[in-house]
Every structure is written in C-alpha cells, then in structure tokens.
XYZ file of N, CA and C in Angstrom:
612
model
N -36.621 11.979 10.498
C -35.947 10.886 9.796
C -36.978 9.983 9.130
N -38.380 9.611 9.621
C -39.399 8.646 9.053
C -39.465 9.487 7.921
N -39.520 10.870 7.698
C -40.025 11.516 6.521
C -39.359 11.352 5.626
N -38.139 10.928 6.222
C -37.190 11.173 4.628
C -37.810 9.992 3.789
N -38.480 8.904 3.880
C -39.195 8.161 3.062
C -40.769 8.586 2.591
N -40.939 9.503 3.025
C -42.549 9.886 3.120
C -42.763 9.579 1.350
N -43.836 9.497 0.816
C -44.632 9.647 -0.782
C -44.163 10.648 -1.105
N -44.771 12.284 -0.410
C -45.269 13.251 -0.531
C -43.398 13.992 -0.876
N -42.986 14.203 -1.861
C -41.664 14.825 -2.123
C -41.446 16.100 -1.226
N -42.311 16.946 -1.332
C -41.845 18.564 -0.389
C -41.997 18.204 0.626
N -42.388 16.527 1.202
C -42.099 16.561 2.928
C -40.920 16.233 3.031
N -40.232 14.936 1.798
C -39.071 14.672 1.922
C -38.147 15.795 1.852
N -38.338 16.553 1.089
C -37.202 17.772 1.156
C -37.407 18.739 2.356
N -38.824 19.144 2.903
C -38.448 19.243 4.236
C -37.751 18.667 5.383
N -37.942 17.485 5.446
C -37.059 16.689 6.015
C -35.681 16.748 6.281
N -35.431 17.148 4.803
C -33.859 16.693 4.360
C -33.680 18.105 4.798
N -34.026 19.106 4.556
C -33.016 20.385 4.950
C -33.210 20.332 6.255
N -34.768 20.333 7.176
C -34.719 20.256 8.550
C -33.246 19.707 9.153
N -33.384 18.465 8.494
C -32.063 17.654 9.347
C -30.788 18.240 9.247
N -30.796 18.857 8.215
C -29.287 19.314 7.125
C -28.678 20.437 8.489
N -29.819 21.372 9.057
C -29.631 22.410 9.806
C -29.698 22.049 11.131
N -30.150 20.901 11.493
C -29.746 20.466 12.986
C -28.586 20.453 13.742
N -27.450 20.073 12.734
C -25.861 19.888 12.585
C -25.983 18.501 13.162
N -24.735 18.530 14.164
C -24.412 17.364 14.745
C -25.670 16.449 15.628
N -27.045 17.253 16.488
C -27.470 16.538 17.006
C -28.199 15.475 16.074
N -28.034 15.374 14.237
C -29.001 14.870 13.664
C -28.513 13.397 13.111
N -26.854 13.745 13.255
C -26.342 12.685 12.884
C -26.448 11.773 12.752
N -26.382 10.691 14.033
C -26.658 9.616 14.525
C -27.931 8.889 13.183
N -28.854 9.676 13.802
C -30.066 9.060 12.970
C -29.764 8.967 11.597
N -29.150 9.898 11.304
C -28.862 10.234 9.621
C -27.972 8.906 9.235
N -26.879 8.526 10.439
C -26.284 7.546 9.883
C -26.949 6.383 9.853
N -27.706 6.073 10.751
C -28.594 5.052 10.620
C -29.675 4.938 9.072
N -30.008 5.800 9.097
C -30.493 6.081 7.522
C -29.861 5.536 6.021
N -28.372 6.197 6.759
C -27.964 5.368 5.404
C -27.785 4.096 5.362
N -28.190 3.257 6.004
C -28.055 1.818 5.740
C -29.551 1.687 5.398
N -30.657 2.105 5.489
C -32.027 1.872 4.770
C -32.138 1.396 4.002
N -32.940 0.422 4.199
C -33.331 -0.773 3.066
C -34.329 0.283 1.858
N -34.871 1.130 2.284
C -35.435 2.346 1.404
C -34.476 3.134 0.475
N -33.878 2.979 -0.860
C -32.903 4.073 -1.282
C -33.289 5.706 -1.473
N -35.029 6.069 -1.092
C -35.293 6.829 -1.181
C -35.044 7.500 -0.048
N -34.700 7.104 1.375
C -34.305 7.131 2.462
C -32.896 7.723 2.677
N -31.968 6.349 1.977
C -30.650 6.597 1.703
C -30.634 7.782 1.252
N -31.054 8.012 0.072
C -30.956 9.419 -0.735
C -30.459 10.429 -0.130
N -32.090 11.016 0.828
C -32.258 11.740 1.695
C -31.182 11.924 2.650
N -30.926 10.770 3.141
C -30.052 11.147 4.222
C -28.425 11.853 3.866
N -28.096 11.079 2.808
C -26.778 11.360 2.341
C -26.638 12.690 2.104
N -27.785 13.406 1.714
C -28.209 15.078 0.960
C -27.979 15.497 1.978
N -28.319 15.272 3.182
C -28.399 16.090 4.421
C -27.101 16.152 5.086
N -26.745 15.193 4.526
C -25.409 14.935 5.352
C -24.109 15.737 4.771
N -24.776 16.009 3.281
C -23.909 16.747 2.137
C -23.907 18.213 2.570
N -25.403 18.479 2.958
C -25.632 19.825 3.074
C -25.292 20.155 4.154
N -24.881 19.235 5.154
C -24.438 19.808 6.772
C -23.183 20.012 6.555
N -22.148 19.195 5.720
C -20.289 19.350 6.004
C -19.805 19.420 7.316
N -18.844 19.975 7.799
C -17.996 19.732 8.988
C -18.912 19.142 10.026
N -20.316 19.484 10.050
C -20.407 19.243 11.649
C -20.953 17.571 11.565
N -20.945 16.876 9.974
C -20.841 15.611 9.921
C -19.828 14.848 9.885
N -18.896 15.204 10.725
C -17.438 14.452 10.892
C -17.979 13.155 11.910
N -18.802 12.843 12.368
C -19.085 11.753 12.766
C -19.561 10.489 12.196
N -19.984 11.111 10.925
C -20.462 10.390 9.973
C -19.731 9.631 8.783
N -18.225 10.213 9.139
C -17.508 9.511 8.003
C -17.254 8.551 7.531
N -17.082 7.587 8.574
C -16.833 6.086 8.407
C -18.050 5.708 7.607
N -19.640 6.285 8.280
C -20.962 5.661 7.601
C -21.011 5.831 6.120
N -19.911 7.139 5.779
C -20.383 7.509 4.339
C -19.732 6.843 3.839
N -17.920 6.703 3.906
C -16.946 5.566 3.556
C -17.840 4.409 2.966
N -18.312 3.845 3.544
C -19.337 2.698 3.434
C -20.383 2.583 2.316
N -20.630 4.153 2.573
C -21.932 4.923 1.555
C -21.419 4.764 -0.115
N -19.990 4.923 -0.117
C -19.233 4.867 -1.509
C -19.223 3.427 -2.137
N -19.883 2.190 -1.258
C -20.103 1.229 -2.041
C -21.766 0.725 -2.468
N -22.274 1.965 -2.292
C -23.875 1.907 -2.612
C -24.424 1.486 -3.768
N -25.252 0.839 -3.832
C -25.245 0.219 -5.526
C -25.884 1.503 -6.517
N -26.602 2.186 -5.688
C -26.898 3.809 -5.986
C -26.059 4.771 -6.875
N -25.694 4.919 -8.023
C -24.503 5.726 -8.516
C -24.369 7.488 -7.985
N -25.893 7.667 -7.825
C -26.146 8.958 -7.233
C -26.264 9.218 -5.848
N -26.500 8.288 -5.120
C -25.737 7.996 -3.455
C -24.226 7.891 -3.216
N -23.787 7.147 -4.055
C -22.440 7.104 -3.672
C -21.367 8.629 -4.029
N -21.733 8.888 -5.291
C -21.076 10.727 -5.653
C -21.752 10.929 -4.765
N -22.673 11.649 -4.338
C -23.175 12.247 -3.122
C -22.392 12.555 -1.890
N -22.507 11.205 -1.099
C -21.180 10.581 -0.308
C -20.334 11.535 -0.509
N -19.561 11.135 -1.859
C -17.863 11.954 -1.782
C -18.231 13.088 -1.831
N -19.340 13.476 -2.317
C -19.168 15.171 -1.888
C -19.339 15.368 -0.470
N -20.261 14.484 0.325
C -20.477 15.355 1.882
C -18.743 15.025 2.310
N -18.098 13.971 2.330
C -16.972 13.614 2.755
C -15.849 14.702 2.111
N -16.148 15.439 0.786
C -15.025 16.178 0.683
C -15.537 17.849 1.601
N -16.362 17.821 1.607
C -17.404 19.298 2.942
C -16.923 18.713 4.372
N -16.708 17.937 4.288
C -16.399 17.287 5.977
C -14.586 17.582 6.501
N -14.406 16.890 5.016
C -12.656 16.942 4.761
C -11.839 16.729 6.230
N -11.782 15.683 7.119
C -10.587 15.318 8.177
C -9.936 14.998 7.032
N -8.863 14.188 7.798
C -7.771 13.538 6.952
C -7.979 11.696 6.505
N -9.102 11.158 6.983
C -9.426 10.030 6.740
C -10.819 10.070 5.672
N -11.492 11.017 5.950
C -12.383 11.693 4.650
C -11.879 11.955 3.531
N -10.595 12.769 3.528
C -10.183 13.230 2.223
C -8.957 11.942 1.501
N -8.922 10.619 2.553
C -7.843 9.654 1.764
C -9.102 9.025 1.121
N -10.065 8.663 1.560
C -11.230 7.589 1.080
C -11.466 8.679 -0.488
N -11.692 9.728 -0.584
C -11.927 10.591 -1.758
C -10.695 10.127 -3.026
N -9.374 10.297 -2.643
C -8.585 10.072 -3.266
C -8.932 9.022 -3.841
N -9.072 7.843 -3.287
C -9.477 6.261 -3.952
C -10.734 6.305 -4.815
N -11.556 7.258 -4.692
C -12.606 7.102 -5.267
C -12.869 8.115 -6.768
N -11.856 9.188 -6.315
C -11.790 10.138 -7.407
C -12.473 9.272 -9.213
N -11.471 8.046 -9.496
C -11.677 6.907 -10.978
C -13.177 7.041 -10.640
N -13.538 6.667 -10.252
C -15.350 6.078 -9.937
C -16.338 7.472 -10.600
N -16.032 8.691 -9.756
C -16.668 9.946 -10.329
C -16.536 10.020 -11.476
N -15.219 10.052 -12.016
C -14.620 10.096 -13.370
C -15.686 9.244 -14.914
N -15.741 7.472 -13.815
C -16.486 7.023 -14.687
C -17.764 7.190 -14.738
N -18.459 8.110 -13.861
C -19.860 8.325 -13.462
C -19.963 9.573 -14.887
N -19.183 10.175 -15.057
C -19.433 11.477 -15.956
C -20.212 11.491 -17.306
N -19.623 9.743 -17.544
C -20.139 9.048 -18.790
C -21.366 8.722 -18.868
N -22.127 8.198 -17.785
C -23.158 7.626 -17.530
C -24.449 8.192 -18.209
N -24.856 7.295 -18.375
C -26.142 7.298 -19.642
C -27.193 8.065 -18.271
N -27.679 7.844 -17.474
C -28.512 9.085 -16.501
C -27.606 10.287 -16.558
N -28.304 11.520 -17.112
C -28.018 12.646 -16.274
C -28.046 13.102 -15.287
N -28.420 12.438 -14.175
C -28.591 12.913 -12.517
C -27.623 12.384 -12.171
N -26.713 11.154 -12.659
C -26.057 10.470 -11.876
C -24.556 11.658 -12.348
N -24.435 11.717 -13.746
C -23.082 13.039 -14.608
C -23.563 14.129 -13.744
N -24.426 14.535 -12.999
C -24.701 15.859 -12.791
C -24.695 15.621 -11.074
N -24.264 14.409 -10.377
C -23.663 14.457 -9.007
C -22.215 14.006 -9.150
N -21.899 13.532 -10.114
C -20.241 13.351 -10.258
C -19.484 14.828 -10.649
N -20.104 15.301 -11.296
C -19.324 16.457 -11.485
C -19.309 17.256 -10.558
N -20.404 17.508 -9.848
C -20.541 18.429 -8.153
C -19.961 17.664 -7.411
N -19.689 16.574 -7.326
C -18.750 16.107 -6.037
C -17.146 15.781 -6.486
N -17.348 16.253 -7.501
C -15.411 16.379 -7.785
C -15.117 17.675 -7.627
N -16.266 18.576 -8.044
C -15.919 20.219 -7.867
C -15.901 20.250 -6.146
N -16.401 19.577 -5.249
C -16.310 19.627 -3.621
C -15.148 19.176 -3.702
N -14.509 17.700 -4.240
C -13.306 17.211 -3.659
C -12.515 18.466 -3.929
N -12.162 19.570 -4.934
C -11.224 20.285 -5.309
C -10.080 20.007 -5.897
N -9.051 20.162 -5.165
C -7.578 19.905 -6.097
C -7.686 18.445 -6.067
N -7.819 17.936 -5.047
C -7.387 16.554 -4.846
C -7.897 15.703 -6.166
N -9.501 16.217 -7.030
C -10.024 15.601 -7.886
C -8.847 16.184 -9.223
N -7.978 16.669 -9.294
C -6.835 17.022 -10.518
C -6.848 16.183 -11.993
N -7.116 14.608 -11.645
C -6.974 13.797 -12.638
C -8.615 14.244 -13.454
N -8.866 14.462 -12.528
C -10.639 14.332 -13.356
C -10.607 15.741 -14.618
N -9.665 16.521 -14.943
C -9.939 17.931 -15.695
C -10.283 17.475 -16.991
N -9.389 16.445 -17.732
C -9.768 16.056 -18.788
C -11.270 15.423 -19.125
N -11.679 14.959 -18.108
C -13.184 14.277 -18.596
C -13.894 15.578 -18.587
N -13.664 16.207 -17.190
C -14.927 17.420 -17.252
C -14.697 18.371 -18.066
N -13.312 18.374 -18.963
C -13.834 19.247 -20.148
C -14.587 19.045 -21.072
N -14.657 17.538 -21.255
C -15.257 16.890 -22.115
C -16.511 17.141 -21.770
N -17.100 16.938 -20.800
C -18.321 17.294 -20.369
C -19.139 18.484 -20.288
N -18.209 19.550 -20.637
C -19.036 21.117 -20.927
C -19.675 21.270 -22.347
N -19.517 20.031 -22.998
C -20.280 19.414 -24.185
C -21.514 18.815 -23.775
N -21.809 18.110 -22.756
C -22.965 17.663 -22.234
C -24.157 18.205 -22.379
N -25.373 17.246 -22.642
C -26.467 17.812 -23.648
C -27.422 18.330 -22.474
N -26.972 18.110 -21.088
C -27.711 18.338 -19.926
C -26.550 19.631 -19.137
N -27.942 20.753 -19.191
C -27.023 21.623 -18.760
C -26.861 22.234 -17.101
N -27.333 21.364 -16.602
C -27.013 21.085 -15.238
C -25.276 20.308 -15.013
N -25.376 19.241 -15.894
C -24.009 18.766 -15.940
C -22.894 19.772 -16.237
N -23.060 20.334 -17.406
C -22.240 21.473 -18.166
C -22.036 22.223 -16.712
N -23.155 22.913 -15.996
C -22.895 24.071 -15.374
C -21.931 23.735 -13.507
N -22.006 21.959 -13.646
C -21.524 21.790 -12.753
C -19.622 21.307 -13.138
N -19.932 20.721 -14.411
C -18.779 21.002 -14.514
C -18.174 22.121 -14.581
N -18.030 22.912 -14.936
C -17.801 24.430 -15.362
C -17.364 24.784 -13.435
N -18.555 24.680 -12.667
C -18.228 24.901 -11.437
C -16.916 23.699 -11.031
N -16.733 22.588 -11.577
C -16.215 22.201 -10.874
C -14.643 22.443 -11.345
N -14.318 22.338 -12.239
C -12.969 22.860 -12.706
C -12.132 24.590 -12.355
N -13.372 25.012 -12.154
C -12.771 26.090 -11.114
C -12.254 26.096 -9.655
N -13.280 25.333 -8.745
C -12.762 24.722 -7.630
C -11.336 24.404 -8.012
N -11.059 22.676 -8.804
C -10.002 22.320 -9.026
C -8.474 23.593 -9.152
N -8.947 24.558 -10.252
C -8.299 25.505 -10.467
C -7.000 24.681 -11.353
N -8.609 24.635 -12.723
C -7.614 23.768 -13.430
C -7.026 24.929 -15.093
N -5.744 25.013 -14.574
C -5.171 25.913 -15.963
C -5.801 25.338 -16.994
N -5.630 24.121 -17.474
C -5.681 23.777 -18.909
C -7.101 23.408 -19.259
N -8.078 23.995 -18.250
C -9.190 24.263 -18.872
C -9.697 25.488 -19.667
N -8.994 26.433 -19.531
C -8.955 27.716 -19.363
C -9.628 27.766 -21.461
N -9.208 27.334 -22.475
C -9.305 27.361 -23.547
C -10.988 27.197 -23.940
N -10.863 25.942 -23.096
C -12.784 25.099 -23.334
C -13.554 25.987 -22.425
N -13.187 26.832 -21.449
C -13.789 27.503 -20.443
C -14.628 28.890 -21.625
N -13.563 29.397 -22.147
C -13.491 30.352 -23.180
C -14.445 30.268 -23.952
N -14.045 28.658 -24.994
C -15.145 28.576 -25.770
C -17.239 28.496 -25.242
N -17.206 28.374 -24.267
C -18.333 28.121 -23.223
C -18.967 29.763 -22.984
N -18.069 30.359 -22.520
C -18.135 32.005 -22.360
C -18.770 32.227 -23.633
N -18.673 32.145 -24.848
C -18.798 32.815 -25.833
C -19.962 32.241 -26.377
N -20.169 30.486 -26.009
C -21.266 29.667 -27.232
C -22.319 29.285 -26.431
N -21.894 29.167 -24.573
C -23.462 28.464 -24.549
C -24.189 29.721 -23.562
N -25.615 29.124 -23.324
C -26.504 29.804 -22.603
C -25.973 30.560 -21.168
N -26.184 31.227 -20.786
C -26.381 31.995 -20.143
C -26.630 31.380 -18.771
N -27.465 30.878 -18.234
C -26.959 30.141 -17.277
C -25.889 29.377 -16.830
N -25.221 28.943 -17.949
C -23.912 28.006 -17.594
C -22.595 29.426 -17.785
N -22.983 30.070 -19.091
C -21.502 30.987 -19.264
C -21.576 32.122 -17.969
N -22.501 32.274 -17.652
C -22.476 33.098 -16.368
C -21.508 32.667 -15.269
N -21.927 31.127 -15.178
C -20.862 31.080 -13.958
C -18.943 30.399 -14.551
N -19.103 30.708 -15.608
C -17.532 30.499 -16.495
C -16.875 31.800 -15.574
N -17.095 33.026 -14.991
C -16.612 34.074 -14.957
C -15.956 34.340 -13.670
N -16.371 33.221 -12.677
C -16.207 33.189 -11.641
C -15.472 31.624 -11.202
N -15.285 30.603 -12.208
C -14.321 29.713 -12.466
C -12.888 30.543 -12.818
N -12.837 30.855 -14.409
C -11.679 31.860 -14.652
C -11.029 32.418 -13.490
N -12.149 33.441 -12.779
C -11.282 34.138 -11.374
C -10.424 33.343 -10.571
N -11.202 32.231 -10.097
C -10.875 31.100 -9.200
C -9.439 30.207 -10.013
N -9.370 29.987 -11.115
C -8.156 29.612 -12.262
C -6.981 30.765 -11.653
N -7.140 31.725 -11.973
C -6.058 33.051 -12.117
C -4.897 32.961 -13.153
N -5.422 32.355 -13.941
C -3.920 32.302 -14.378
C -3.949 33.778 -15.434
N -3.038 33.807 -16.260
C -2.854 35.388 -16.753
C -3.866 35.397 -17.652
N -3.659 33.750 -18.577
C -4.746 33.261 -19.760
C -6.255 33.596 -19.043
N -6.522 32.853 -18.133
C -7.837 33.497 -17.593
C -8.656 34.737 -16.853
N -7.628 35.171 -16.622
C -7.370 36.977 -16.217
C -7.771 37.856 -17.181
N -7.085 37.479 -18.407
C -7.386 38.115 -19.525
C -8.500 38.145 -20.475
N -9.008 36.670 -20.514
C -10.302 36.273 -20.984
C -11.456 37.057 -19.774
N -11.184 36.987 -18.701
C -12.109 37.793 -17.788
C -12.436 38.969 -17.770
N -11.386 39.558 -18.173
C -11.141 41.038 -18.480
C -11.958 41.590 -19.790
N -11.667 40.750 -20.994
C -12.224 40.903 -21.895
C -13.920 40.943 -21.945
N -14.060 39.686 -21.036
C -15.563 39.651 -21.066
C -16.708 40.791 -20.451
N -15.751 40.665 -19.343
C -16.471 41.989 -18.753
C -16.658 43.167 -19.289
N -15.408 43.928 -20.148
C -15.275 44.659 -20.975
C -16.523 44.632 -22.195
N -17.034 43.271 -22.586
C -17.811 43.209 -23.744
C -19.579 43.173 -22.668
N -19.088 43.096 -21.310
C -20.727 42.920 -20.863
C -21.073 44.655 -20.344
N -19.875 45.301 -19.919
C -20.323 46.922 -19.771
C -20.915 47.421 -21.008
C-alpha cells in the first residue's frame, strides 16, 4: 500500500496489481487508501479495487464516497469497480451516477473520456441512456476512447448503435474495428448478425 505512492511508476503498478490479486485480504488497506491525501495513491487504489471486482464488496460504501472525488478519473474508475462488484447497493449508486460518465465523455482530457467510457461499458445495460453520447464518441480523436466506446456499447447491447458500429468496421484502424466484431455479436440483433456475417465473409 506505501508503494502505491512510490516516484518510481513500475513500482506503483506493481503495487497496484500485487494488491488487485490479493482479493479480499487487501481491502481494508485499499479502502483506507482511498481517502489519501496523495491522488496518486487514490488512483492506485481505486485500479486495484477495479481490477479485483466481487471480492471488493467490502469496499462499496468507500467507493460510493470515491464518486465524489474531485479526480474525474478516480471517480469513473469507482463506477467501474462498483459496477465489477455489482450487490444491489453498488449497482443503485451507478444508476445515479450514470449523467456524470455521460458528461465525462466530453471532457477536454482524454484519460478522463477514456475511463468514462470503460466504466459505462462495466455498468452495462443499466448505463442505456449513455448510447447516444458514445456514439458520438467513436468519432473521438483518441483512439483508446473510440475503442472503449465501441467496447462499451456492446456490453450495453445497444441496437441503435448497430449503423455507427458499421461505419467504424469499414473506416477506422484496425485496432478499434477489430473489436466492432465482437460488440455486433454481443448486439445480436439480425442488423448486426448480418453486418458480422458480411465482414467475416470479406476477412476470409
């Protein structure tokens, strides 16, 4: 836990996965973390807490809390470990927060659009309202954002992305249209069945 503040970055990310794989015995500390007057601390801990899911059900209330971080990229964070955790008091605090991700998508940092869109693709259906922004966002000049939106509207298993999904398949790079193919699947609808079909057809 001291490391997660260390200088040295590959100790902090040792850190952070060490803890991530501890499960539950790491908790405690982790929650204590997130109140760190260090946000490089905070960071850390929240990641770990993201990357553990269920066995951080102890941690929910701390993250609840975590969603008023002045951090824009701590707080999405948060809702993603809380939608990996998912009780039923995890996934109401998500609901309330869903607007907030939404307005994060906009945000002039790309790190901050590129944890809002991964933690609405964790919330899943429940994030529903959010389809319209993140289509908008497979326009995004950062293609980490693009590729998380793209992931995340599949989670959702949002039909009426299915058109902009298409156009993506066909216009952008290869890293992002790659994983269009496995959104579509996750969609099912006949429209995206068929576009799947096709593609594959044009990649044999």
């Amino acid at each position: 836990v001291r490391e997660l503040g260390d200088s040295d970055g590959m100790i902090r990310t040792y850190a952070t996965v060490s803890l991530s794989k501890m499960g539950e015995p790491a908790v405690p500390a982790l929650i204590k973390a997130l109140s760190h007057q260090d946000v490089g601390v905070r960071w850390n801990a929240v990641v770990a807490l993201n990357m553990m899911g269920e066995p951080a059900k102890l941690a929910v209330s701390a993250l609840i809390k975590t969603l008023n971080d002045e951090h824009k990229e701590i707080r999405a964070t948060a809702a993603g470990a809380l939608a990996k955790i998912g009780t039923p008091k995890a996934k109401q605090s998500l609901v309330e927060f869903v607007p907030t991700l939404i307005e994060s998508l906009s945000d002039k940092n790309a790190g901050v659009r590129v944890s809002a869109a991964r933690s609405l693709g964790e919330i899943g259906v429940t994030a529903k309202q959010a389809v319209p922004d993140l289509i908008k966002v497979l326009d995004d000049k950062d293609v980490g954002v693009r590729r998380n939106a793209v992931a995340a509207l599949g989670r959702i298993g949002a039909g009426e992305a299915v058109p902009a999904l298409i156009k993506v398949l066909n216009n952008d790079i290869k890293a992002v249209s790659s994983l269009v193919a496995g959104a579509l699947e996750k969609i099912g609808t006949p429209e995206a069945k068929q576009a799947l079909q096709e593609y594959q057809a044009k990649s044999q």
